[in-house]
Coordinates of C-alpha atoms and ligand atoms in Angstrom, one line a residue:
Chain A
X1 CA 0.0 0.0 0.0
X2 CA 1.4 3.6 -0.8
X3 CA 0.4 6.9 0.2
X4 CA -0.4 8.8 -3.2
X5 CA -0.6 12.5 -4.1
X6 CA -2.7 12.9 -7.1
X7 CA -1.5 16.2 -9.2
X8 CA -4.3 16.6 -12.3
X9 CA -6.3 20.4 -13.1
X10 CA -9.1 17.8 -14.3
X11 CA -11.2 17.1 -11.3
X12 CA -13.0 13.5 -13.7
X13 CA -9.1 12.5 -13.8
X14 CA -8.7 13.5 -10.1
X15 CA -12.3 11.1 -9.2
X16 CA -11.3 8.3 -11.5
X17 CA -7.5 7.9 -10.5
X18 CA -8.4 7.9 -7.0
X19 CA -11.1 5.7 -7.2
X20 CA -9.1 3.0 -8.9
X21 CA -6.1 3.7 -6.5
X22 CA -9.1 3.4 -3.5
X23 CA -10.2 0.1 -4.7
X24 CA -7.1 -1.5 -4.8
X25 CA -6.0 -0.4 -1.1
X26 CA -3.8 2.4 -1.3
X27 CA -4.4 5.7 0.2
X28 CA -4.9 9.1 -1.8
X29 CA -3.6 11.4 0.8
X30 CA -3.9 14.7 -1.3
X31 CA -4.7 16.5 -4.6
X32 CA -3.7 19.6 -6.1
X33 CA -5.1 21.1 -9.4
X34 CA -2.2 22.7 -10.8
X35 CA 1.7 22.2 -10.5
X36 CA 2.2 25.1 -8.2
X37 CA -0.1 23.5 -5.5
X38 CA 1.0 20.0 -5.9
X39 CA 4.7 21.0 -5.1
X40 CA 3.6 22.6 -2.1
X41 CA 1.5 20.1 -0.9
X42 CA 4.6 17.1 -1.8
X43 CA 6.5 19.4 0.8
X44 CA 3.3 19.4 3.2
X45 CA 2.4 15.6 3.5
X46 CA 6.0 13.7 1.6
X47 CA 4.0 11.1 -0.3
X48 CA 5.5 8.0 -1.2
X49 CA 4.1 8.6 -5.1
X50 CA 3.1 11.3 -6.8
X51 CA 1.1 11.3 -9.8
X52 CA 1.4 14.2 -12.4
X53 CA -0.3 15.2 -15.0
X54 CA 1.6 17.3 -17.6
X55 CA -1.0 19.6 -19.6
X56 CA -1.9 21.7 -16.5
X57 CA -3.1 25.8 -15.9
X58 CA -0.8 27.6 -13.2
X59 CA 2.4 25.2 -13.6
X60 CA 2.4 22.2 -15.8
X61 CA 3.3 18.8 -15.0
X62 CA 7.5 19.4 -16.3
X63 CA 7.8 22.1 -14.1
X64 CA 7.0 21.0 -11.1
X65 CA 8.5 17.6 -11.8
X66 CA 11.9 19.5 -11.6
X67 CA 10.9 21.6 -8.5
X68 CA 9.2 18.7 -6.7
X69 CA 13.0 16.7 -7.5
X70 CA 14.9 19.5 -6.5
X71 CA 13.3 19.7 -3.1
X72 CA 13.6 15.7 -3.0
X73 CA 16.0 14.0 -5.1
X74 CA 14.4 10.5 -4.7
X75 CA 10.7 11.7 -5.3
X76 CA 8.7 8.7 -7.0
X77 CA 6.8 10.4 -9.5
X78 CA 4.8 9.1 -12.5
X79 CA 3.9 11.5 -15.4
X80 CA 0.5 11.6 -16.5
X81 CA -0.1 12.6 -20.5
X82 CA -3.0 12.2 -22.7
X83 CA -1.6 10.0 -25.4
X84 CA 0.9 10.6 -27.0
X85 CA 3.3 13.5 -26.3
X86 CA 6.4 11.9 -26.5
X87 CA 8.4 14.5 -26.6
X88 CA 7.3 15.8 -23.3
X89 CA 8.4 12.3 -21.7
X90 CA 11.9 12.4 -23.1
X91 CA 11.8 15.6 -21.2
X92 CA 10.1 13.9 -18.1
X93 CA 12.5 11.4 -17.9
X94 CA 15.9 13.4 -18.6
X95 CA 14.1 15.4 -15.3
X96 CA 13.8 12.2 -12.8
X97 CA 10.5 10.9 -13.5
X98 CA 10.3 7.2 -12.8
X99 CA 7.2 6.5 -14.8
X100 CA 4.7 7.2 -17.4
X101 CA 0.5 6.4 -17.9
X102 CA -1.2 7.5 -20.4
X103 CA -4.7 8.6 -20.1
X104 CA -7.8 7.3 -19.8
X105 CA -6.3 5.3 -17.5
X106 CA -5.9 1.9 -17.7
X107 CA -6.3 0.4 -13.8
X108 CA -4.1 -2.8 -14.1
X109 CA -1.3 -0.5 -16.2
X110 CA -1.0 1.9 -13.3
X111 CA -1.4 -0.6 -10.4
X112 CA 1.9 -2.8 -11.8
X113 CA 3.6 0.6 -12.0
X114 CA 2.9 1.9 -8.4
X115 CA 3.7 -1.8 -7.3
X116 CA 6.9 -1.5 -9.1
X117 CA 7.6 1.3 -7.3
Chain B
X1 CA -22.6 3.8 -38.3
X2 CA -24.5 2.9 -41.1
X3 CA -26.8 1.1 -39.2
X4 CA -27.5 4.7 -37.5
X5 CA -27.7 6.9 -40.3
X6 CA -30.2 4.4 -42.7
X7 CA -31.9 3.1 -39.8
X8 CA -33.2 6.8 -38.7
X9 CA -33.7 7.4 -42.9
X10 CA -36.2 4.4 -42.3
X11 CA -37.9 6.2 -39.6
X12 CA -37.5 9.7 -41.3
X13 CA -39.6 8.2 -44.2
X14 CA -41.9 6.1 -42.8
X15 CA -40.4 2.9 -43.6
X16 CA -39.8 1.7 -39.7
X17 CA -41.3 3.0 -36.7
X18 CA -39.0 4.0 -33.6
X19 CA -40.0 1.0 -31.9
X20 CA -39.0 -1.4 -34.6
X21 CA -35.7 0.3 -35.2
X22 CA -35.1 -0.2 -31.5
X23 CA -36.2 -4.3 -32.1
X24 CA -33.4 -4.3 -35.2
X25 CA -31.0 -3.2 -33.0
X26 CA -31.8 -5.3 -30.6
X27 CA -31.2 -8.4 -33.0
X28 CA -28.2 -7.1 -33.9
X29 CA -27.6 -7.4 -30.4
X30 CA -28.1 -11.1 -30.0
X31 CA -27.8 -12.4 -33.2
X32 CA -24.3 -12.4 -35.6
X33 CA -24.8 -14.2 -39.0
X34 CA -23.4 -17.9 -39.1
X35 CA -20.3 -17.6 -41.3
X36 CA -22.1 -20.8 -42.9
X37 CA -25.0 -18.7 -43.7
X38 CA -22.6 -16.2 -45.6
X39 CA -20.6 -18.7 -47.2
X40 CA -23.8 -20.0 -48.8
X41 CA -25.2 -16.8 -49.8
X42 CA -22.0 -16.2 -51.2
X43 CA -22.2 -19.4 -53.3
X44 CA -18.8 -20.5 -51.8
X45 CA -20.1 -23.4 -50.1
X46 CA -23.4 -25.6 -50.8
X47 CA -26.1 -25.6 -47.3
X48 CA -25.6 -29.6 -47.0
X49 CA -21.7 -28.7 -46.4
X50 CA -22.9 -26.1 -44.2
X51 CA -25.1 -28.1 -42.5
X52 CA -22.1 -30.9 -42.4
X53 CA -19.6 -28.3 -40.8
X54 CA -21.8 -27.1 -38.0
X55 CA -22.7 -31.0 -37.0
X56 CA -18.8 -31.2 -37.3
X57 CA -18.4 -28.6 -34.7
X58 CA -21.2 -29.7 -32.7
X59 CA -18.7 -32.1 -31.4
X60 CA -15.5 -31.0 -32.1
X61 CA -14.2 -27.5 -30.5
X62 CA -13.1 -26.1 -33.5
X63 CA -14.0 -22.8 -35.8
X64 CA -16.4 -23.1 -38.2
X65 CA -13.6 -21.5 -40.8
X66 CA -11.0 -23.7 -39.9
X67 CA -13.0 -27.2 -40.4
X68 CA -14.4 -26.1 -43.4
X69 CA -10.8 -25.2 -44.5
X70 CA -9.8 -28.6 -43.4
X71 CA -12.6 -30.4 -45.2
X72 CA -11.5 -28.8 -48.4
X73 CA -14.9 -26.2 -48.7
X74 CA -13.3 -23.1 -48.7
X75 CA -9.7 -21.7 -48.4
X76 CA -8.0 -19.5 -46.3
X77 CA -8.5 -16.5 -48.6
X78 CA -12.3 -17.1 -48.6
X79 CA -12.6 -17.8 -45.0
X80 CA -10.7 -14.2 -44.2
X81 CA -12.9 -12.4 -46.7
X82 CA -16.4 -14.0 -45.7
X83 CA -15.2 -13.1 -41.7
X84 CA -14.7 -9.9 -43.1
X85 CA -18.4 -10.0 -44.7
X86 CA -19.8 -11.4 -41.2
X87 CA -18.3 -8.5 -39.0
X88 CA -20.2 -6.0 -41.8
X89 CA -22.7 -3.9 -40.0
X90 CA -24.7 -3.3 -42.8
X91 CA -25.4 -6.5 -43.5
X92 CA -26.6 -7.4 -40.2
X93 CA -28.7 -4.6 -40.6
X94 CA -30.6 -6.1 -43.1
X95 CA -30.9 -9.2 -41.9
X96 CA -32.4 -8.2 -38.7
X97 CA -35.1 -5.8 -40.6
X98 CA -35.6 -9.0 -43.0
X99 CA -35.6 -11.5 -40.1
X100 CA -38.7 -9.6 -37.8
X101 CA -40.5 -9.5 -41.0
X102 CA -40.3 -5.2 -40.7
X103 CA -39.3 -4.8 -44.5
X104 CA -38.8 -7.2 -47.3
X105 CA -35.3 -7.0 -49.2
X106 CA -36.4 -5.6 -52.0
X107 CA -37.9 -3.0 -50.1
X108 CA -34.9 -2.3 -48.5
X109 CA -32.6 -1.9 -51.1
X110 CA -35.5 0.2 -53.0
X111 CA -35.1 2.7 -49.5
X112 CA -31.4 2.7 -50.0
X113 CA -31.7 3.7 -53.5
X114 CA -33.8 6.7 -52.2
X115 CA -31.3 7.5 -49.5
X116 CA -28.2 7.4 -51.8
X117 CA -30.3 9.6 -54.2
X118 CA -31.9 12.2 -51.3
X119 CA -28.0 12.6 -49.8
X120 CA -26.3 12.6 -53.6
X121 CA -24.2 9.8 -52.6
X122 CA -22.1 8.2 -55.4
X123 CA -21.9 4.1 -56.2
X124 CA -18.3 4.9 -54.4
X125 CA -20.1 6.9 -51.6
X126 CA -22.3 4.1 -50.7
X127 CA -19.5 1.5 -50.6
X128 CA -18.1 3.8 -48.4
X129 CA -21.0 3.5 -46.0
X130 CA -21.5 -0.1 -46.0
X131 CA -17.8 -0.7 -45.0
X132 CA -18.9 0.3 -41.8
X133 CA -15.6 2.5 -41.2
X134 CA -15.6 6.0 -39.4
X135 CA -12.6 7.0 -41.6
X136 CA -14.5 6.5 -44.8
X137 CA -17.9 7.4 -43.3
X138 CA -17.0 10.3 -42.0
X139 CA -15.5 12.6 -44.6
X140 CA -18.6 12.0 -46.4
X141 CA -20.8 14.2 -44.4
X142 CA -18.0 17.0 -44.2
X143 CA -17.5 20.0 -46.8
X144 CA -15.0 19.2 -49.9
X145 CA -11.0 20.7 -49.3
X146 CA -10.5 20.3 -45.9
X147 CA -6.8 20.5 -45.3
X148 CA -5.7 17.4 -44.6
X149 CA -3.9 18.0 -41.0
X150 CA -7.6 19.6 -39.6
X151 CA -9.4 16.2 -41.2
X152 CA -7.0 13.9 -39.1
X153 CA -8.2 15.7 -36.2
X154 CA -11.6 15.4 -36.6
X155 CA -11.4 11.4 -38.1
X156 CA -9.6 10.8 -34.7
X157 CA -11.6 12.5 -32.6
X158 CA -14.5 10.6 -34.0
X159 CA -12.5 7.6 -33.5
X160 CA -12.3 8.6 -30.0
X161 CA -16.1 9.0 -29.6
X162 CA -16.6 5.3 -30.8
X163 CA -13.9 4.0 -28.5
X164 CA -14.3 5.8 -25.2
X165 CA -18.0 7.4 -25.5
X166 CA -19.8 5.3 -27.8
X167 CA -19.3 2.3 -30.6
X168 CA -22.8 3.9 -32.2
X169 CA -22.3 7.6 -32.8
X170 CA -23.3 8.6 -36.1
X171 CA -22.7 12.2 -37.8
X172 CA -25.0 14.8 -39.3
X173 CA -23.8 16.5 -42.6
X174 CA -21.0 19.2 -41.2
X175 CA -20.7 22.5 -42.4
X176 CA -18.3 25.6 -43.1
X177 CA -19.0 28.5 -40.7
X178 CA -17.4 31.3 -39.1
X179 CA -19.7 32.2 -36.3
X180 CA -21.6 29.4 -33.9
X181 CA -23.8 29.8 -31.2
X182 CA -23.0 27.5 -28.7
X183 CA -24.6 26.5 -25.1
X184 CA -22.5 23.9 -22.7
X185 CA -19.0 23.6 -24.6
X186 CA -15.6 22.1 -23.2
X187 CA -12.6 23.5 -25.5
X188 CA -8.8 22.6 -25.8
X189 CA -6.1 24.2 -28.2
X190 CA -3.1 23.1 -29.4
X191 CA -0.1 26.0 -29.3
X192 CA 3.2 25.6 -31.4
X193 CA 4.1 25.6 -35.2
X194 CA 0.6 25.5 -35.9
X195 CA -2.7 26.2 -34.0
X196 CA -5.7 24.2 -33.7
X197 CA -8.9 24.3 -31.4
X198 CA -11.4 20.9 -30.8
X199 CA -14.9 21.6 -29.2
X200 CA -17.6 20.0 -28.0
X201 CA -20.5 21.9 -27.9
X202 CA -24.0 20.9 -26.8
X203 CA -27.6 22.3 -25.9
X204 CA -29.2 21.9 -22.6
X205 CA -28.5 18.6 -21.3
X206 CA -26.9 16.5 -24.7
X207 CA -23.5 17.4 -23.7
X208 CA -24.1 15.0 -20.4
X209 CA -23.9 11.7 -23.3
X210 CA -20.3 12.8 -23.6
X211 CA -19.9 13.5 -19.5
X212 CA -21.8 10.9 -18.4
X213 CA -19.9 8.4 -21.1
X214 CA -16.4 9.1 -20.1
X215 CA -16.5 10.1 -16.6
X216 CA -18.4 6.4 -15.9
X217 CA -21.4 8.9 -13.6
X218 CA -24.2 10.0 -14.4
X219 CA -24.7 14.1 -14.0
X220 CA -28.0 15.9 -13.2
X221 CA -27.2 18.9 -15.0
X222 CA -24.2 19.9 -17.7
X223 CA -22.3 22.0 -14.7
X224 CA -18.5 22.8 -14.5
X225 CA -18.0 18.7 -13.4
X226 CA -19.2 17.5 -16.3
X227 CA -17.6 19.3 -18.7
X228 CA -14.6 18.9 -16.8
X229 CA -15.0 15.5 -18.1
X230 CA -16.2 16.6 -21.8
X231 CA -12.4 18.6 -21.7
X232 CA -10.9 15.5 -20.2
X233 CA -12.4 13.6 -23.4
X234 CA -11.2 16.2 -25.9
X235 CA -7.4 16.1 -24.2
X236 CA -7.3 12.6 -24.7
X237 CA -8.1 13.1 -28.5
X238 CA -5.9 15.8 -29.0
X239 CA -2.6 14.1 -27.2
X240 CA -3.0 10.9 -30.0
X241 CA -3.5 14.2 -32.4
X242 CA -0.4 16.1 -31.4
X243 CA 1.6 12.6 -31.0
X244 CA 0.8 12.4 -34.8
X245 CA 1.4 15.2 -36.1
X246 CA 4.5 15.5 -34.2
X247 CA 6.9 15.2 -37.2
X248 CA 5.2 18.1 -39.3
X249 CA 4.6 20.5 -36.5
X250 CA 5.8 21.2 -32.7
X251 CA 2.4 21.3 -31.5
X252 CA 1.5 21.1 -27.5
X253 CA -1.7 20.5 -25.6
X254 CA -3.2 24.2 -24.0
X255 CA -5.4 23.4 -20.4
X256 CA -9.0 23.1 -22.0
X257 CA -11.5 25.7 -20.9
X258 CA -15.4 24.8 -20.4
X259 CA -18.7 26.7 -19.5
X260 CA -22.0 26.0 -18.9
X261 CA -23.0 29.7 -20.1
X262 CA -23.5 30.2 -23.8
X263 CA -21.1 32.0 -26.1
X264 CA -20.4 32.9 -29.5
X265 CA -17.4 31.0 -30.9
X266 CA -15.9 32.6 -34.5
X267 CA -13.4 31.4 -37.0
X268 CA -12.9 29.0 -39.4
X269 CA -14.8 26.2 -38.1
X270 CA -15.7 23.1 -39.3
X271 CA -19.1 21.9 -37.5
X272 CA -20.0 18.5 -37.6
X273 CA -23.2 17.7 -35.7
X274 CA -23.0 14.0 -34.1
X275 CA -25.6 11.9 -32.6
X276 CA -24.0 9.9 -29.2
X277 CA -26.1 7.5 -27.0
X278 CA -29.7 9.6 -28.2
X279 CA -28.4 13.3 -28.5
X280 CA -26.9 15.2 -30.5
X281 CA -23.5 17.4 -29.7
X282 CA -21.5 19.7 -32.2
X283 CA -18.0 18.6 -33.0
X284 CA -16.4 22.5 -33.9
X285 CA -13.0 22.3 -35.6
X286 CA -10.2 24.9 -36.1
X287 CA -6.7 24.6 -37.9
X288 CA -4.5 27.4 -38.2
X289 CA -5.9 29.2 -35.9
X290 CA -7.7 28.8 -32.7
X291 CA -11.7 29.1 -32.1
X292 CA -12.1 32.5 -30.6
X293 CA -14.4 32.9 -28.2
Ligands
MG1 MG1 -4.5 18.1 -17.6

């Protein structure tokens, strides 16, 4: 079980990711709508994952990937893109992010990754 | 889709009543066509080999194709095409009109004469719209010259709609405009090399087919939390879109933007209305520019 910081501006991605993450026994202990508040709030309660999605108002997902890693260089994070933007995760990745799902979210595709992790 | 779009002709002209149309759907439903029943109708295969093959597999667990390969009735190639004939919507179609005794054959192919003719469909056209694909549907109900780029965006999105919202959506014919009146609507750009706005645009409560489709809920009213999900829809299309158009332009995904309260979008668009699970929504489409609004 993990504790899980969900980082998406849509609140349906928000509802769906944490029902599936609900249902399978891990806890969502925050959300943030943008990438400003999720940094602040992966300073506040030091998840053990932190999902991110990368098309976001405010500060986007790459952004506070780096800012999120600067604060903590072994912050688990998994990017969240529509599908597709492979660009953006060559960026991800070159910036520390462990993983990737693509949305709409598939539940047995994120659940490997998070036990992975 | 071709089951949609004749299937509401019927109704349109008499020819079916809602409630049967419902029934034929229903069929569809429940019943696929034997592949023995095509290969006969096909005059590939004689009905006491047919009847032989499916006494065959009565007791043996094999495909109906692969023992009638085996027994020398058909060959591969034939047993690829006619599986090709038994996924064909259309066809289905008309079997389960013909099967509840609704309309005769010839009746039906006299109505689809009249709908080719009422829509000015081509021989080509209508080949189009038996082969039961979106991507060959589709461009037939939208205005000539579309650049190429802006059609691939709209194909997909349409692609999207029958994979996440629902397998049978049907279009309207679209139309060239530069001003739209629009109610509920859930918008998303793409910034870069090139621009390009998708929208989904609906009156009163239609946009909730969308919501209440991909969100997995069903919503009272088409509020901000519904068309959050409507833009959550649209991103998904539009990340495939800018993943494929990645080579020709930098392109990148803008937040969407939503509201319940009317507006007035202008531009280029492309509108194409589309019926989903009973309503029907406007897909609006920009390349070049964005949808102002
Ligand atoms: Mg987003």
């Amino acid at each position: 079980m993990a504790r899980i910081l969900i980082v998406d501006d849509s609140r349906t991605s928000r509802k769906i990711l944490r029902g599936l993450l609900e249902e399978s026994g891990h806890e969502v202990i925050a959300e943030a709508e943008n990438g400003e508040e999720g940094v602040k709030k992966y300073i506040e309660c030091k998840p053990d994952v932190t999902t991110l999605d990368i098309t976001m108002p405010v500060m986007d997902g790459l952004e506070a990937l780096t800012k999120i890693r600067e604060y903590d260089g072994n912050a688990k994070v998994i990017m969240v893109t529509a599908a597709g933007q492979q660009n953006k995760m060559v960026e991800a990745i070159k910036n520390g992010a462990s993983e990737f799902v693509t949305k709409p979210f598939e539940k047995d595709n994120i659940l490997k990754i998070i036990e992975k992790m | 889709m071709i089951s949609r779009l004749f299937g509401s002709y019927l109704v349109k002209e008499g020819k079916l009543t809602e409630a049967q149309l419902e029934t034929v759907y229903e069929t569809m439903r429940k019943v696929r066509v034997k592949l023995g029943l095509i290969a006969v109708s096909e005059k590939l295969m004689t009905t006491e080999q047919s009847d032989e093959i499916n006494r065959l597999q009565a007791i043996m667990d094999k495909r109906f194709g692969d023992l009638a390969v085996e027994k020398g009735y058909l060959t591969a190639d034939q047993v690829t095409r006619l599986l090709g004939l038994q996924g064909n919507q259309y066809l289905s179609f008309v079997q389960a009109i013909v099967d509840n005794d609704f309309l005769s054959m010839d009746e039906i192919n006299k109505s689809l004469a009249d709908y080719q003719n009422d829509n000015g469909f081509t021989a080509t056209d209508m080949e189009d719209l038996k082969s039961g694909e979106s991507d060959r549907i589709v461009p037939l109900f939208l205005p000539q010259n579309i650049v190429e780029y802006q059609l691939e965006h709209i194909l997909m999105s349409i692609r999207g709609f029958i994979r996440l919202i629902d397998s049978d959506i049907y279009v309207e014919k679209g139309y060239i405009s530069d001003y739209e009146e629009v109610q509920s609507f859930a918008m998303q750009s793409l910034d870069g090399d090139n621009k390009a706005t998708m929208a989904i645009a609906g009156e009163g409560k239609n946009i909730l087919a969308v919501a209440d489709a991909f969100a997995g809920e069903t919503f009272e009213i088409a509020d901000e939390d519904a068309l959050d999900a409507v833009a959550e829809f649209i991103n998904c299309v539009n990340g495939m879109f800018a993943t494929k158009i990645n080579n020709a332009f930098d392109i990148d995904l803008v937040p969407p933007e939503y509201s319940p309260d009317g507006c007035k979008f202008t531009g280029k668009l492309i509108v194409l209305p589309v019926h989903v699970k009973g309503s029907v929504i406007k897909l609006i489409s920009s390349f070049g520019e964005f949808i102002n609004k």
